[in-house]
Amino acid sequence: MTQDDTGAARVPVPQRRILATEIPGPRSKELASRRERAVAHGVSSSTGVYVDDAAGAIVRDVDGNCLIDLGSGIAVTTVGHADPPVVQAVSEQVARFTHTCFMVAPYEGYVAVCEELAKVTPGDHEKRSALFNSGAEAVENAVKIARHATGRQAVAVFDHAYHGRTNLTMALTAKNFPYKDHFGPFASEIYRAPMSYPLRDPEGMTGEEAASRAIDQLSVQVGAGNLACVLIEPIQGEGGFVVPAPGFLPALASWCADHGIVFIADEIQTGFARTGAWFAVEHEGVVPDLMTTAKGMAGGMPLAAVTGRADLMDDVHPGGLGGTYGGNPVACAASLAAIRTMRELDLPAAARRIEGQARPRLESLAKQHPEIADVRGRGAMLAIELAEPTSLRPDAAAAQAVAHACHAQGVIVLTCGTWGNVVRLLPPLVIGEDLLEEGLEVLGAAIGDVLG
Ligand code: PLZ
């Protein structure tokens, strides 16, 4: 038991759902009204609760409500909130030093994280890594590296893609609102190709056929010889948990290899055990030239990386990559502890167990409700897409209503999708079976209330 700021004993966060007040409760509402006058309104929050503390798969709010977290802060707390080894590693590192800047006075933690990245990412070729603070920054740097190494400028991305909110990554992101609206002009030399989206593609279209459609468009409209890289999320995150048809990714990767195009997998949301493998490309046997990672890699501390073929990475001149905070020592310590937890608890297997428990529940809900047009995802990255049954017209209002009903009952779920009509689950991989069951029951009841 630790002490709070008044010196009173603090109760450990229980691993169960507790509804102490209505949600959001009075203290959360008070903070929401302070926020109105202090925080830019362009920054929004999907739940109305303000957090007091969190552990494992439970977030406790300032009113004492304990919410089951099926969102992990958008796929970040993969090892659970306040994972004890992460807490210990961070505490020790904070006491030793918090910052020197790796570009000024380097330290072991940065090197050790890059060594781990070489081990856990697919392919046994020689690799290098560079560390950054956010996913968007990693994506920006992957594009810089691909352009430098190929001497080409064009970048291919896909429909429904999400790669970040900075200027280059806004251009790479597909969806206008809320990410890009009135924020232009955008970076040039970005070309968008059709994604494999089994629910909405012509019936029976294979992954290879979807890849040919994309490759043909890029060949005709851009020219393979102008492309520095093809950048793709192996399972799309913000765009709606779109899982491409089998064969799509390998066909794209082999076209890239044939034409000297750098194949970049954006594993920022899918990476680090989330989908039941260390990385989602492994399900398709694809070894990317470069990979971007962030989110789950550091147990909640901000850390991101570009990892890839040594010849491409080392093409960049010394001093060409960097940033004040990239690979911060506290974030590196957290990452080493989080990766250790993933190994020790075999979290890829835990993600597969979560799928085994949750997918049948979601599928049986889909049988009861024809508005659930699709159940998809892999491992602990699962979603339902809500649409009008025959036309497949997206139903964003229903997805929002389901999410709100869950929040009110103390379960955090998130929405996503180009049309905002997808409800997604991203639980911490350490979630207990009972807690997940309870979260799924609440979700099922919310769906029943909203869809009737
Ligand atoms: N690439 C695949 O999922 C971040 C964004 C939430 P940053 N996804 C959550 C929001 O609305 O801002 C993401 C991602 C993929 C890149 C990013 C960007 O990562 O750490 O948010 O910059």
Tab-separated table of N, CA, C and O in Angstrom, residues 83-130:
chain	number	residue	atom	x	y	z
A	83	ASP	N	2.468	-2.134	-14.733
A	83	ASP	CA	3.155	-3.439	-14.689
A	83	ASP	C	4.323	-3.312	-13.696
A	83	ASP	O	5.196	-2.445	-13.880
A	84	PRO	N	4.359	-4.134	-12.631
A	84	PRO	CA	5.381	-3.910	-11.591
A	84	PRO	C	6.820	-3.802	-12.114
A	84	PRO	O	7.551	-2.900	-11.688
A	85	PRO	N	7.271	-4.684	-13.057
A	85	PRO	CA	8.643	-4.498	-13.555
A	85	PRO	C	8.855	-3.163	-14.282
A	85	PRO	O	9.932	-2.561	-14.190
A	86	VAL	N	7.822	-2.687	-14.978
A	86	VAL	CA	7.941	-1.386	-15.656
A	86	VAL	C	8.042	-0.270	-14.612
A	86	VAL	O	8.894	0.619	-14.710
A	87	VAL	N	7.182	-0.361	-13.591
A	87	VAL	CA	7.199	0.665	-12.537
A	87	VAL	C	8.574	0.708	-11.876
A	87	VAL	O	9.160	1.779	-11.670
A	88	GLN	N	9.113	-0.471	-11.598
A	88	GLN	CA	10.415	-0.522	-10.932
A	88	GLN	C	11.533	0.026	-11.831
A	88	GLN	O	12.357	0.831	-11.398
A	89	ALA	N	11.519	-0.384	-13.098
A	89	ALA	CA	12.560	0.071	-14.021
A	89	ALA	C	12.506	1.581	-14.202
A	89	ALA	O	13.544	2.262	-14.215
A	90	VAL	N	11.300	2.114	-14.321
A	90	VAL	CA	11.146	3.560	-14.510
A	90	VAL	C	11.606	4.297	-13.258
A	90	VAL	O	12.353	5.282	-13.342
A	91	SER	N	11.191	3.799	-12.085
A	91	SER	CA	11.561	4.474	-10.835
A	91	SER	C	13.080	4.509	-10.675
A	91	SER	O	13.657	5.549	-10.326
A	92	GLU	N	13.717	3.370	-10.938
A	92	GLU	CA	15.176	3.326	-10.795
A	92	GLU	C	15.853	4.270	-11.776
A	92	GLU	O	16.792	4.983	-11.432
A	93	GLN	N	15.362	4.277	-13.017
A	93	GLN	CA	16.001	5.117	-14.029
A	93	GLN	C	15.793	6.601	-13.732
A	93	GLN	O	16.714	7.403	-13.886
A	94	VAL	N	14.605	6.960	-13.256
A	94	VAL	CA	14.342	8.369	-12.924
A	94	VAL	C	15.325	8.845	-11.853
A	94	VAL	O	15.838	9.964	-11.914
A	95	ALA	N	15.613	7.971	-10.901
A	95	ALA	CA	16.517	8.360	-9.818
A	95	ALA	C	17.970	8.464	-10.294
A	95	ALA	O	18.771	9.199	-9.713
A	96	ARG	N	18.318	7.712	-11.361
A	96	ARG	CA	19.717	7.753	-11.843
A	96	ARG	C	19.946	8.947	-12.753
A	96	ARG	O	20.799	9.782	-12.504
A	97	PHE	N	19.219	9.036	-13.857
A	97	PHE	CA	19.212	10.251	-14.702
A	97	PHE	C	18.020	10.186	-15.638
A	97	PHE	O	17.597	9.095	-16.037
A	98	THR	N	17.458	11.351	-15.956
A	98	THR	CA	16.262	11.387	-16.788
A	98	THR	C	16.573	11.789	-18.221
A	98	THR	O	15.777	11.533	-19.121
A	99	HIS	N	17.696	12.467	-18.432
A	99	HIS	CA	17.971	12.945	-19.780
A	99	HIS	C	19.412	13.405	-19.900
A	99	HIS	O	19.914	14.113	-19.034
A	100	THR	N	20.034	12.994	-20.995
A	100	THR	CA	21.332	13.602	-21.334
A	100	THR	C	21.317	13.986	-22.801
A	100	THR	O	22.145	14.771	-23.242
A	101	CYS	N	20.380	13.434	-23.569
A	101	CYS	CA	20.264	13.501	-25.020
A	101	CYS	C	21.251	12.503	-25.636
A	101	CYS	O	22.469	12.651	-25.485
A	102	PHE	N	20.703	11.501	-26.295
A	102	PHE	CA	21.554	10.456	-26.883
A	102	PHE	C	22.545	11.043	-27.893
A	102	PHE	O	23.637	10.521	-28.080
A	103	MET	N	22.172	12.175	-28.512
A	103	MET	CA	23.075	12.801	-29.490
A	103	MET	C	24.217	13.551	-28.801
A	103	MET	O	25.159	13.988	-29.454
A	104	VAL	N	24.124	13.732	-27.490
A	104	VAL	CA	25.181	14.449	-26.754
A	104	VAL	C	26.011	13.462	-25.932
A	104	VAL	O	27.209	13.323	-26.128
A	105	ALA	N	25.349	12.771	-25.024
A	105	ALA	CA	26.050	11.814	-24.161
A	105	ALA	C	25.224	10.525	-24.117
A	105	ALA	O	24.239	10.451	-23.387
A	106	PRO	N	25.576	9.536	-24.929
A	106	PRO	CA	24.741	8.339	-25.054
A	106	PRO	C	24.786	7.451	-23.805
A	106	PRO	O	25.595	7.651	-22.902
A	107	TYR	N	23.893	6.463	-23.788
A	107	TYR	CA	23.734	5.574	-22.626
A	107	TYR	C	23.290	4.203	-23.102
A	107	TYR	O	22.815	4.038	-24.232
A	108	GLU	N	23.444	3.199	-22.199
A	108	GLU	CA	23.250	1.806	-22.582
A	108	GLU	C	21.810	1.475	-22.963
A	108	GLU	O	21.575	0.674	-23.873
A	109	GLY	N	20.828	2.069	-22.248
A	109	GLY	CA	19.425	1.697	-22.458
A	109	GLY	C	19.021	1.813	-23.925
A	109	GLY	O	18.336	0.927	-24.471
A	110	TYR	N	19.428	2.876	-24.579
A	110	TYR	CA	19.107	3.095	-25.992
A	110	TYR	C	19.661	1.956	-26.839
A	110	TYR	O	18.968	1.370	-27.678
A	111	VAL	N	20.925	1.630	-26.602
A	111	VAL	CA	21.579	0.552	-27.360
A	111	VAL	C	20.862	-0.772	-27.114
A	111	VAL	O	20.591	-1.537	-28.048
A	112	ALA	N	20.508	-1.016	-25.848
A	112	ALA	CA	19.866	-2.291	-25.490
A	112	ALA	C	18.488	-2.411	-26.136
A	112	ALA	O	18.095	-3.498	-26.577
A	113	VAL	N	17.726	-1.303	-26.221
A	113	VAL	CA	16.418	-1.357	-26.888
A	113	VAL	C	16.622	-1.686	-28.369
A	113	VAL	O	15.899	-2.517	-28.936
A	114	CYS	N	17.620	-1.080	-28.999
A	114	CYS	CA	17.880	-1.373	-30.421
A	114	CYS	C	18.293	-2.839	-30.604
A	114	CYS	O	17.909	-3.473	-31.598
A	115	GLU	N	19.053	-3.378	-29.653
A	115	GLU	CA	19.409	-4.809	-29.722
A	115	GLU	C	18.164	-5.678	-29.625
A	115	GLU	O	18.012	-6.655	-30.363
A	116	GLU	N	17.261	-5.323	-28.704
A	116	GLU	CA	16.007	-6.090	-28.561
A	116	GLU	C	15.178	-6.007	-29.838
A	116	GLU	O	14.593	-7.003	-30.276
A	117	LEU	N	15.106	-4.814	-30.422
A	117	LEU	CA	14.318	-4.647	-31.646
A	117	LEU	C	14.853	-5.546	-32.760
A	117	LEU	O	14.081	-6.145	-33.506
A	118	ALA	N	16.167	-5.667	-32.839
A	118	ALA	CA	16.753	-6.531	-33.872
A	118	ALA	C	16.348	-7.982	-33.633
A	118	ALA	O	16.125	-8.740	-34.578
A	119	LYS	N	16.225	-8.348	-32.352
A	119	LYS	CA	15.874	-9.746	-32.022
A	119	LYS	C	14.402	-10.030	-32.275
A	119	LYS	O	14.052	-11.082	-32.807
A	120	VAL	N	13.517	-9.134	-31.850
A	120	VAL	CA	12.087	-9.480	-31.879
A	120	VAL	C	11.422	-9.245	-33.230
A	120	VAL	O	10.399	-9.844	-33.527
A	121	THR	N	11.988	-8.372	-34.068
A	121	THR	CA	11.345	-8.099	-35.365
A	121	THR	C	11.687	-9.215	-36.352
A	121	THR	O	12.698	-9.899	-36.210
A	122	PRO	N	10.815	-9.441	-37.342
A	122	PRO	CA	11.019	-10.568	-38.267
A	122	PRO	C	12.259	-10.418	-39.154
A	122	PRO	O	12.643	-9.300	-39.510
A	123	GLY	N	12.853	-11.567	-39.494
A	123	GLY	CA	14.016	-11.588	-40.389
A	123	GLY	C	15.303	-11.692	-39.602
A	123	GLY	O	15.449	-11.034	-38.567
A	124	ASP	N	16.246	-12.540	-40.097
A	124	ASP	CA	17.509	-12.657	-39.344
A	124	ASP	C	18.642	-11.922	-40.047
A	124	ASP	O	19.813	-12.171	-39.806
A	125	HIS	N	18.305	-10.985	-40.926
A	125	HIS	CA	19.304	-10.140	-41.575
A	125	HIS	C	19.845	-9.118	-40.578
A	125	HIS	O	19.285	-8.942	-39.486
A	126	GLU	N	20.932	-8.437	-40.975
A	126	GLU	CA	21.491	-7.429	-40.083
A	126	GLU	C	20.565	-6.216	-40.040
A	126	GLU	O	20.091	-5.753	-41.076
A	127	LYS	N	20.306	-5.723	-38.830
A	127	LYS	CA	19.360	-4.619	-38.659
A	127	LYS	C	19.967	-3.478	-37.853
A	127	LYS	O	20.904	-3.687	-37.082
A	128	ARG	N	19.399	-2.317	-38.036
A	128	ARG	CA	19.691	-1.165	-37.181
A	128	ARG	C	18.370	-0.544	-36.769
A	128	ARG	O	17.375	-0.701	-37.477
A	129	SER	N	18.396	0.210	-35.657
A	129	SER	CA	17.205	0.940	-35.230
A	129	SER	C	17.573	2.364	-34.845
A	129	SER	O	18.717	2.639	-34.448
A	130	ALA	N	16.597	3.253	-34.956
A	130	ALA	CA	16.706	4.611	-34.418
A	130	ALA	C	15.445	4.869	-33.607
A	130	ALA	O	14.367	4.418	-33.985
